[in-house]
């Protein structure tokens, strides 16, 4: 395998597809439990109010891994880092398949999340391999794979749980990690970063990047809010479908498939960003995320159709906004892409953890209406912040 420098080269379509596949299968680990919490929570002794901790702790673990592990990609050989984290993921998933107690379940969820960050080593690696002119397109295609992993994890988990029990879901996921480890070992090039420093100095540099890069802070904040809305919706919808519509796990799986249509956003938006439409598409994504929840506030006929359309639109909006944000932050300091990505994605998954954490209690307290209101409020805040920041930048440029 070749030893890559930080200089971009022309990445092949085959390698893009391989990286997209790896990203999708790895990130799916964070979401397998989401549609089956009604099954597994009682089995391990978790109450209805505490059930969403299973999802939120996985996302919190992911955020911890992003902050403490992903920056290592700017310091150590990338393939080795990914293989070590995949080994930890495999062991943790096997543990989830046999767990009997709530505390052990929650700890293993945290560990699965923390070790699944190998996906966020792959994405900056793809950015290093791509040229400036094609970076948006490459990232868009890879993020489409990642979103498909997020979205297909839910129906796959539901179908497996319906036919073989919920524990089989985690054994299946563990098998996927073995496959991905082999793919990474044989197909992904090695990359030894040129950055030379100590680990704790590397972590301290995260603070410097946050302070010195206002665009990074803004994009991370906006996407964190968008992902909180996304997680709030998808953590609650399986419960709504099971309780209010009497859906089986297989029917919930079929419903979750509609959200996969949102994956088309990434490559389309990536190409438009390469052509200079980053501002317009960022604005549109936030508007769509806000408006898609409004119809479900009313007691309309065909409520299932309204929920399905909401799922497609929120997935489209969140994915578009994520790709646009990544393209912007990767242009800030090319030699710091792994750390920039760590900060950006940590904020996103902390937002997702908040959305998942409040889902059960919010739904038990106020039903679907409270979910829709809070889920709409999050992109509204992001929209206001984005428009205000853009206005300030225009005024600053005009004054200069």
Coordinates of C-alpha atoms in Angstrom, one line a residue:
X1 CA 0.0 0.0 0.0
X2 CA 1.2 3.5 -0.7
X3 CA 2.1 6.0 2.0
X4 CA 0.1 9.1 1.2
X5 CA 1.1 12.7 1.9
X6 CA -1.3 15.5 2.7
X7 CA -1.2 16.5 -1.0
X8 CA -4.5 15.8 -2.8
X9 CA -4.6 13.4 -5.7
X10 CA -7.4 12.3 -8.0
X11 CA -9.4 9.8 -6.0
X12 CA -11.0 7.0 -8.0
X13 CA -14.7 6.4 -8.1
X14 CA -14.1 2.8 -6.9
X15 CA -12.3 4.0 -3.8
X16 CA -15.0 6.6 -3.1
X17 CA -17.6 3.8 -3.3
X18 CA -15.5 1.6 -0.9
X19 CA -15.1 4.5 1.6
X20 CA -18.9 5.3 1.3
X21 CA -19.7 1.6 2.0
X22 CA -17.4 1.5 5.1
X23 CA -18.8 4.7 6.4
X24 CA -22.4 3.5 6.1
X25 CA -21.8 0.2 7.8
X26 CA -19.7 1.7 10.7
X27 CA -22.1 4.6 11.5
X28 CA -25.1 2.2 11.4
X29 CA -23.8 0.8 14.8
X30 CA -25.1 4.0 16.4
X31 CA -28.6 3.6 15.2
X32 CA -29.4 -0.2 15.3
X33 CA -30.9 0.2 18.7
X34 CA -33.2 3.1 17.8
X35 CA -36.2 1.3 16.4
X36 CA -36.0 -1.7 18.8
X37 CA -35.8 0.1 22.2
X38 CA -39.4 -1.0 22.9
X39 CA -38.2 -4.6 22.7
X40 CA -34.8 -4.5 24.4
X41 CA -35.4 -2.0 27.2
X42 CA -37.8 -4.3 29.1
X43 CA -35.5 -7.3 28.6
X44 CA -32.6 -5.6 30.3
X45 CA -34.7 -3.8 33.0
X46 CA -34.9 -0.2 31.6
X47 CA -38.2 1.8 32.1
X48 CA -40.0 3.5 29.3
X49 CA -38.7 6.9 30.5
X50 CA -35.1 5.6 30.5
X51 CA -35.3 3.7 27.2
X52 CA -33.9 6.6 25.1
X53 CA -30.7 6.5 27.2
X54 CA -29.7 3.5 25.0
X55 CA -29.6 5.8 21.9
X56 CA -28.3 8.9 23.6
X57 CA -25.4 7.2 25.3
X58 CA -24.3 5.7 22.1
X59 CA -24.3 9.2 20.6
X60 CA -22.5 10.6 23.6
X61 CA -19.9 7.9 23.3
X62 CA -19.5 8.8 19.6
X63 CA -19.0 12.5 20.6
X64 CA -16.3 11.4 23.2
X65 CA -14.6 9.3 20.5
X66 CA -14.7 12.2 18.1
X67 CA -13.0 14.5 20.6
X68 CA -10.4 12.2 22.0
X69 CA -9.7 9.7 19.2
X70 CA -10.3 11.3 15.8
X71 CA -7.6 14.0 16.3
X72 CA -5.1 11.2 16.3
X73 CA -5.6 10.9 12.6
X74 CA -3.5 14.1 12.3
X75 CA -0.8 12.3 14.2
X76 CA -0.7 8.6 13.6
X77 CA -1.0 6.2 10.7
X78 CA -4.7 6.3 9.7
X79 CA -5.3 2.7 8.8
X80 CA -3.9 1.3 12.0
X81 CA -6.1 3.7 14.0
X82 CA -9.2 2.5 12.2
X83 CA -8.4 -1.2 12.6
X84 CA -7.8 -0.8 16.4
X85 CA -11.1 1.1 16.9
X86 CA -13.0 -1.5 14.7
X87 CA -11.7 -4.3 17.0
X88 CA -13.1 -2.5 20.0
X89 CA -16.4 -2.0 18.2
X90 CA -16.6 -5.7 17.4
X91 CA -16.0 -6.8 21.0
X92 CA -18.6 -4.3 22.3
X93 CA -21.2 -5.4 19.8
X94 CA -20.8 -9.0 20.8
X95 CA -21.2 -7.9 24.4
X96 CA -24.5 -6.2 23.5
X97 CA -25.7 -9.4 22.0
X98 CA -25.4 -11.2 25.4
X99 CA -25.9 -8.4 27.9
X100 CA -28.4 -9.0 30.8
X101 CA -28.3 -5.9 33.0
X102 CA -29.2 -2.3 32.3
X103 CA -25.9 -0.8 33.5
X104 CA -23.8 -3.1 31.4
X105 CA -26.1 -2.4 28.4
X106 CA -25.6 1.4 28.8
X107 CA -21.8 1.1 29.2
X108 CA -21.5 -1.0 26.1
X109 CA -23.6 1.4 24.1
X110 CA -21.2 4.2 25.2
X111 CA -18.3 2.0 24.1
X112 CA -19.8 1.2 20.7
X113 CA -20.4 4.9 20.1
X114 CA -16.8 5.8 21.1
X115 CA -15.2 3.2 19.0
X116 CA -17.3 3.8 15.9
X117 CA -15.5 7.0 15.1
X118 CA -13.3 5.2 12.6
X119 CA -15.8 6.5 10.1
X120 CA -14.6 10.1 10.9
X121 CA -11.0 9.1 10.1
X122 CA -12.1 7.9 6.7
X123 CA -13.9 11.1 5.7
X124 CA -10.9 13.5 6.2
X125 CA -8.8 10.9 4.5
X126 CA -11.1 11.1 1.4
X127 CA -10.8 14.9 1.6
X128 CA -7.0 14.6 1.5
X129 CA -7.2 12.4 -1.5
X130 CA -9.5 14.7 -3.5
X131 CA -8.7 17.9 -5.4
X132 CA -10.2 21.2 -4.4
X133 CA -12.4 21.2 -7.5
X134 CA -14.0 17.8 -6.8
X135 CA -13.9 17.8 -3.0
X136 CA -17.6 18.7 -2.6
X137 CA -18.7 16.0 -5.0
X138 CA -16.5 13.4 -3.3
X139 CA -17.7 14.3 0.2
X140 CA -21.3 14.3 -1.1
X141 CA -21.0 10.8 -2.4
X142 CA -19.3 9.5 0.8
X143 CA -21.9 11.3 3.0
X144 CA -24.7 9.7 0.9
X145 CA -23.2 6.4 1.9
X146 CA -23.0 7.5 5.6
X147 CA -26.6 8.7 5.6
X148 CA -27.8 5.4 4.0
X149 CA -26.1 3.6 6.8
X150 CA -27.9 5.8 9.3
X151 CA -31.3 5.3 7.6
X152 CA -31.0 1.6 6.6
X153 CA -29.8 0.7 10.1
X154 CA -33.3 1.2 11.4
X155 CA -35.2 -1.0 9.0
X156 CA -32.4 -3.7 9.0
X157 CA -32.6 -3.8 12.9
X158 CA -36.4 -4.0 12.8
X159 CA -36.5 -6.8 10.3
X160 CA -33.8 -8.9 12.1
X161 CA -35.4 -8.3 15.5
X162 CA -38.8 -9.3 14.2
X163 CA -37.5 -12.6 12.9
X164 CA -34.6 -13.5 15.1
X165 CA -34.9 -11.4 18.2
X166 CA -33.2 -8.1 19.1
X167 CA -29.9 -9.7 20.2
X168 CA -29.3 -11.0 16.7
X169 CA -29.1 -7.4 15.5
X170 CA -25.9 -6.8 17.4
X171 CA -24.4 -10.2 16.3
X172 CA -25.1 -9.1 12.7
X173 CA -23.5 -5.7 13.3
X174 CA -20.4 -7.5 14.8
X175 CA -20.1 -9.6 11.6
X176 CA -20.2 -6.4 9.5
X177 CA -17.3 -5.0 11.5
X178 CA -15.2 -8.1 10.5
X179 CA -16.0 -7.5 6.9
X180 CA -15.2 -3.8 7.1
X181 CA -11.9 -4.5 8.8
X182 CA -10.9 -6.7 5.9
X183 CA -12.0 -4.1 3.4
X184 CA -10.0 -1.4 5.1
X185 CA -6.9 -3.6 5.4
X186 CA -6.8 -4.5 1.8
X187 CA -8.4 -1.5 0.0
X188 CA -7.7 1.7 1.9
X189 CA -4.3 3.3 1.3
X190 CA -2.0 4.0 4.3
X191 CA -1.5 7.6 5.3
X192 CA 1.1 8.8 7.8
X193 CA 0.4 12.4 8.7
X194 CA 3.2 15.0 8.4
X195 CA 2.0 16.8 11.6
X196 CA 4.5 16.2 14.4
X197 CA 3.4 16.9 18.0
X198 CA 2.4 15.1 21.3
X199 CA -1.1 13.8 21.9
X200 CA -2.1 16.3 24.6
X201 CA -0.7 19.2 22.6
X202 CA -2.9 17.9 19.8
X203 CA -5.9 18.0 22.1
X204 CA -5.0 21.5 23.3
X205 CA -4.9 22.6 19.7
X206 CA -8.6 21.9 19.4
X207 CA -9.3 24.8 21.6
X208 CA -7.1 27.1 19.5
X209 CA -9.0 26.0 16.3
X210 CA -12.3 26.7 18.0
X211 CA -11.2 30.2 19.1
X212 CA -9.5 31.1 15.8
X213 CA -12.1 29.8 13.4
X214 CA -15.5 31.5 13.8
X215 CA -16.9 29.7 10.7
X216 CA -16.1 26.4 12.4
X217 CA -18.0 27.5 15.5
X218 CA -21.0 28.6 13.5
X219 CA -21.2 25.6 11.2
X220 CA -20.8 23.2 14.2
X221 CA -23.6 25.0 16.1
X222 CA -26.0 25.0 13.2
X223 CA -25.5 21.4 12.3
X224 CA -25.7 20.4 16.0
X225 CA -29.2 21.9 16.1
X226 CA -30.2 20.3 12.9
X227 CA -29.0 16.9 14.0
X228 CA -30.8 17.3 17.4
X229 CA -34.0 17.7 15.4
X230 CA -33.2 14.7 13.2
X231 CA -32.5 12.5 16.3
X232 CA -35.6 13.7 18.1
X233 CA -37.8 12.7 15.1
X234 CA -36.3 9.3 14.4
X235 CA -36.1 8.3 18.1
X236 CA -39.8 9.1 18.6
X237 CA -41.3 7.9 15.3
X238 CA -40.8 4.1 16.0
X239 CA -42.6 4.5 19.3
X240 CA -45.4 6.5 17.7
X241 CA -45.9 3.9 14.9
X242 CA -45.9 1.0 17.4
X243 CA -48.3 2.6 20.0
X244 CA -50.6 4.8 17.9
X245 CA -50.7 2.9 14.6
X246 CA -50.1 -0.7 15.8
X247 CA -47.1 -1.2 13.5
X248 CA -45.0 -4.4 13.8
X249 CA -41.2 -4.2 13.6
X250 CA -41.3 -5.1 10.0
X251 CA -43.8 -2.4 9.2
X252 CA -41.7 0.1 11.1
X253 CA -38.7 -1.1 9.0
X254 CA -40.6 -0.4 5.8
X255 CA -41.5 3.1 7.1
X256 CA -37.9 3.8 7.9
X257 CA -36.9 3.0 4.3
X258 CA -38.7 6.2 3.1
X259 CA -36.1 8.3 4.8
X260 CA -33.4 6.8 2.6
X261 CA -34.7 9.0 -0.2
X262 CA -33.0 11.9 1.7
X263 CA -29.6 10.4 0.8
X264 CA -29.9 11.9 -2.7
X265 CA -29.2 15.3 -1.1
X266 CA -25.5 14.7 -0.5
X267 CA -24.2 14.3 -4.0
X268 CA -26.5 16.9 -5.5
X269 CA -25.6 19.5 -2.8
X270 CA -21.9 18.6 -3.1
X271 CA -21.9 19.4 -6.8
X272 CA -23.8 22.6 -6.3
X273 CA -21.4 23.7 -3.5
X274 CA -18.5 23.1 -6.0
X275 CA -20.3 25.5 -8.3
X276 CA -20.5 28.3 -5.7
X277 CA -24.0 27.8 -4.3
X278 CA -23.0 27.1 -0.7
X279 CA -24.9 30.0 0.9
X280 CA -28.2 29.4 -1.0
X281 CA -28.2 25.7 -0.3
X282 CA -27.4 26.2 3.4
X283 CA -30.3 28.6 3.7
X284 CA -32.7 26.2 1.8
X285 CA -31.7 23.2 4.0
X286 CA -32.6 25.1 7.2
X287 CA -35.9 26.3 5.8
X288 CA -36.9 22.8 4.8
X289 CA -35.9 21.4 8.2
X290 CA -38.2 24.0 9.9
X291 CA -41.2 23.7 7.6
X292 CA -41.3 19.9 7.3
X293 CA -42.6 19.6 10.9
X294 CA -45.5 22.1 10.7
X295 CA -48.1 19.9 8.9
X296 CA -47.8 17.1 11.6
X297 CA -48.9 19.6 14.3
X298 CA -52.4 19.4 13.0
X299 CA -54.8 16.4 13.2
X300 CA -54.8 15.7 9.5
X301 CA -56.1 12.6 7.7
X302 CA -53.4 10.3 6.3
X303 CA -51.1 11.0 9.3
X304 CA -48.7 8.2 8.2
X305 CA -48.1 10.0 4.9
X306 CA -47.4 13.2 6.6
X307 CA -44.9 11.5 9.0
X308 CA -43.2 9.8 6.0
X309 CA -42.8 13.1 4.1
X310 CA -41.4 14.7 7.3
X311 CA -38.9 11.9 7.5
X312 CA -37.8 12.3 3.9
X313 CA -37.5 16.1 4.2
X314 CA -35.7 16.2 7.5
X315 CA -33.2 13.6 6.3
X316 CA -32.6 15.6 3.0
X317 CA -32.2 18.9 4.9
X318 CA -29.8 17.5 7.6
X319 CA -27.7 15.7 5.1
X320 CA -27.4 18.7 2.8
X321 CA -26.4 21.0 5.6
X322 CA -23.8 18.5 6.9
X323 CA -22.1 18.2 3.5
X324 CA -22.1 22.0 3.0
X325 CA -20.6 22.5 6.5
X326 CA -17.9 19.9 5.9
X327 CA -16.9 21.4 2.6
X328 CA -16.5 24.9 4.2
X329 CA -14.5 23.7 7.3
X330 CA -12.2 21.5 5.3
X331 CA -11.0 24.6 3.4
X332 CA -9.9 26.4 6.6
X333 CA -6.7 24.5 7.4
X334 CA -6.0 21.5 5.2
X335 CA -3.3 20.2 7.6
X336 CA -5.8 20.1 10.4
X337 CA -8.7 18.4 8.7
X338 CA -9.0 15.5 11.2
X339 CA -9.2 18.0 14.1
X340 CA -11.6 20.3 12.3
X341 CA -13.8 17.3 11.6
X342 CA -13.5 16.1 15.2
X343 CA -14.8 19.5 16.5
X344 CA -17.5 19.7 13.9
X345 CA -18.8 16.1 14.3
X346 CA -18.5 16.3 18.1
X347 CA -20.9 19.2 18.2
X348 CA -23.2 17.4 15.8
X349 CA -23.5 14.2 17.8
X350 CA -23.8 16.1 21.1
X351 CA -26.8 17.7 19.5
X352 CA -28.0 14.3 18.3
X353 CA -27.6 13.0 21.9
X354 CA -29.7 15.8 23.3
X355 CA -32.4 15.1 20.8
X356 CA -32.4 11.4 21.6
X357 CA -32.2 12.0 25.4
X358 CA -35.2 14.2 25.6
X359 CA -37.3 12.2 23.1
X360 CA -38.9 9.6 25.5
X361 CA -39.7 12.1 28.3
X362 CA -41.0 14.8 25.8
X363 CA -43.3 12.3 24.1
X364 CA -44.6 10.9 27.4
X365 CA -45.3 14.4 28.6
X366 CA -46.8 16.1 25.5
X367 CA -47.3 13.6 22.8
X368 CA -46.3 14.1 19.2
X369 CA -47.2 17.8 19.1
X370 CA -44.5 18.6 21.7
X371 CA -42.0 16.6 19.6
X372 CA -42.9 18.4 16.4
X373 CA -42.7 21.9 18.1
X374 CA -39.3 21.3 19.6
X375 CA -38.0 19.6 16.5
X376 CA -39.1 22.6 14.4
X377 CA -37.6 25.1 16.9
X378 CA -34.1 23.7 16.5
X379 CA -33.6 24.5 12.8
X380 CA -35.4 27.8 13.4
X381 CA -32.7 28.8 15.8
X382 CA -30.0 27.6 13.3
X383 CA -31.7 29.6 10.5
X384 CA -31.8 32.8 12.5
X385 CA -28.2 32.4 13.5
X386 CA -27.1 31.7 9.9
X387 CA -28.9 34.7 8.4
X388 CA -27.6 37.0 11.1
X389 CA -24.0 35.8 10.6
X390 CA -24.2 36.1 6.8
X391 CA -25.6 39.7 7.2
X392 CA -22.7 40.6 9.5
X393 CA -20.2 39.2 7.0
X394 CA -21.7 41.2 4.2
X395 CA -21.6 44.4 6.2
X396 CA -18.0 43.7 7.2
X397 CA -17.0 43.1 3.5
X398 CA -18.9 46.2 2.4
X399 CA -17.1 48.3 5.1
X400 CA -13.7 46.9 4.1

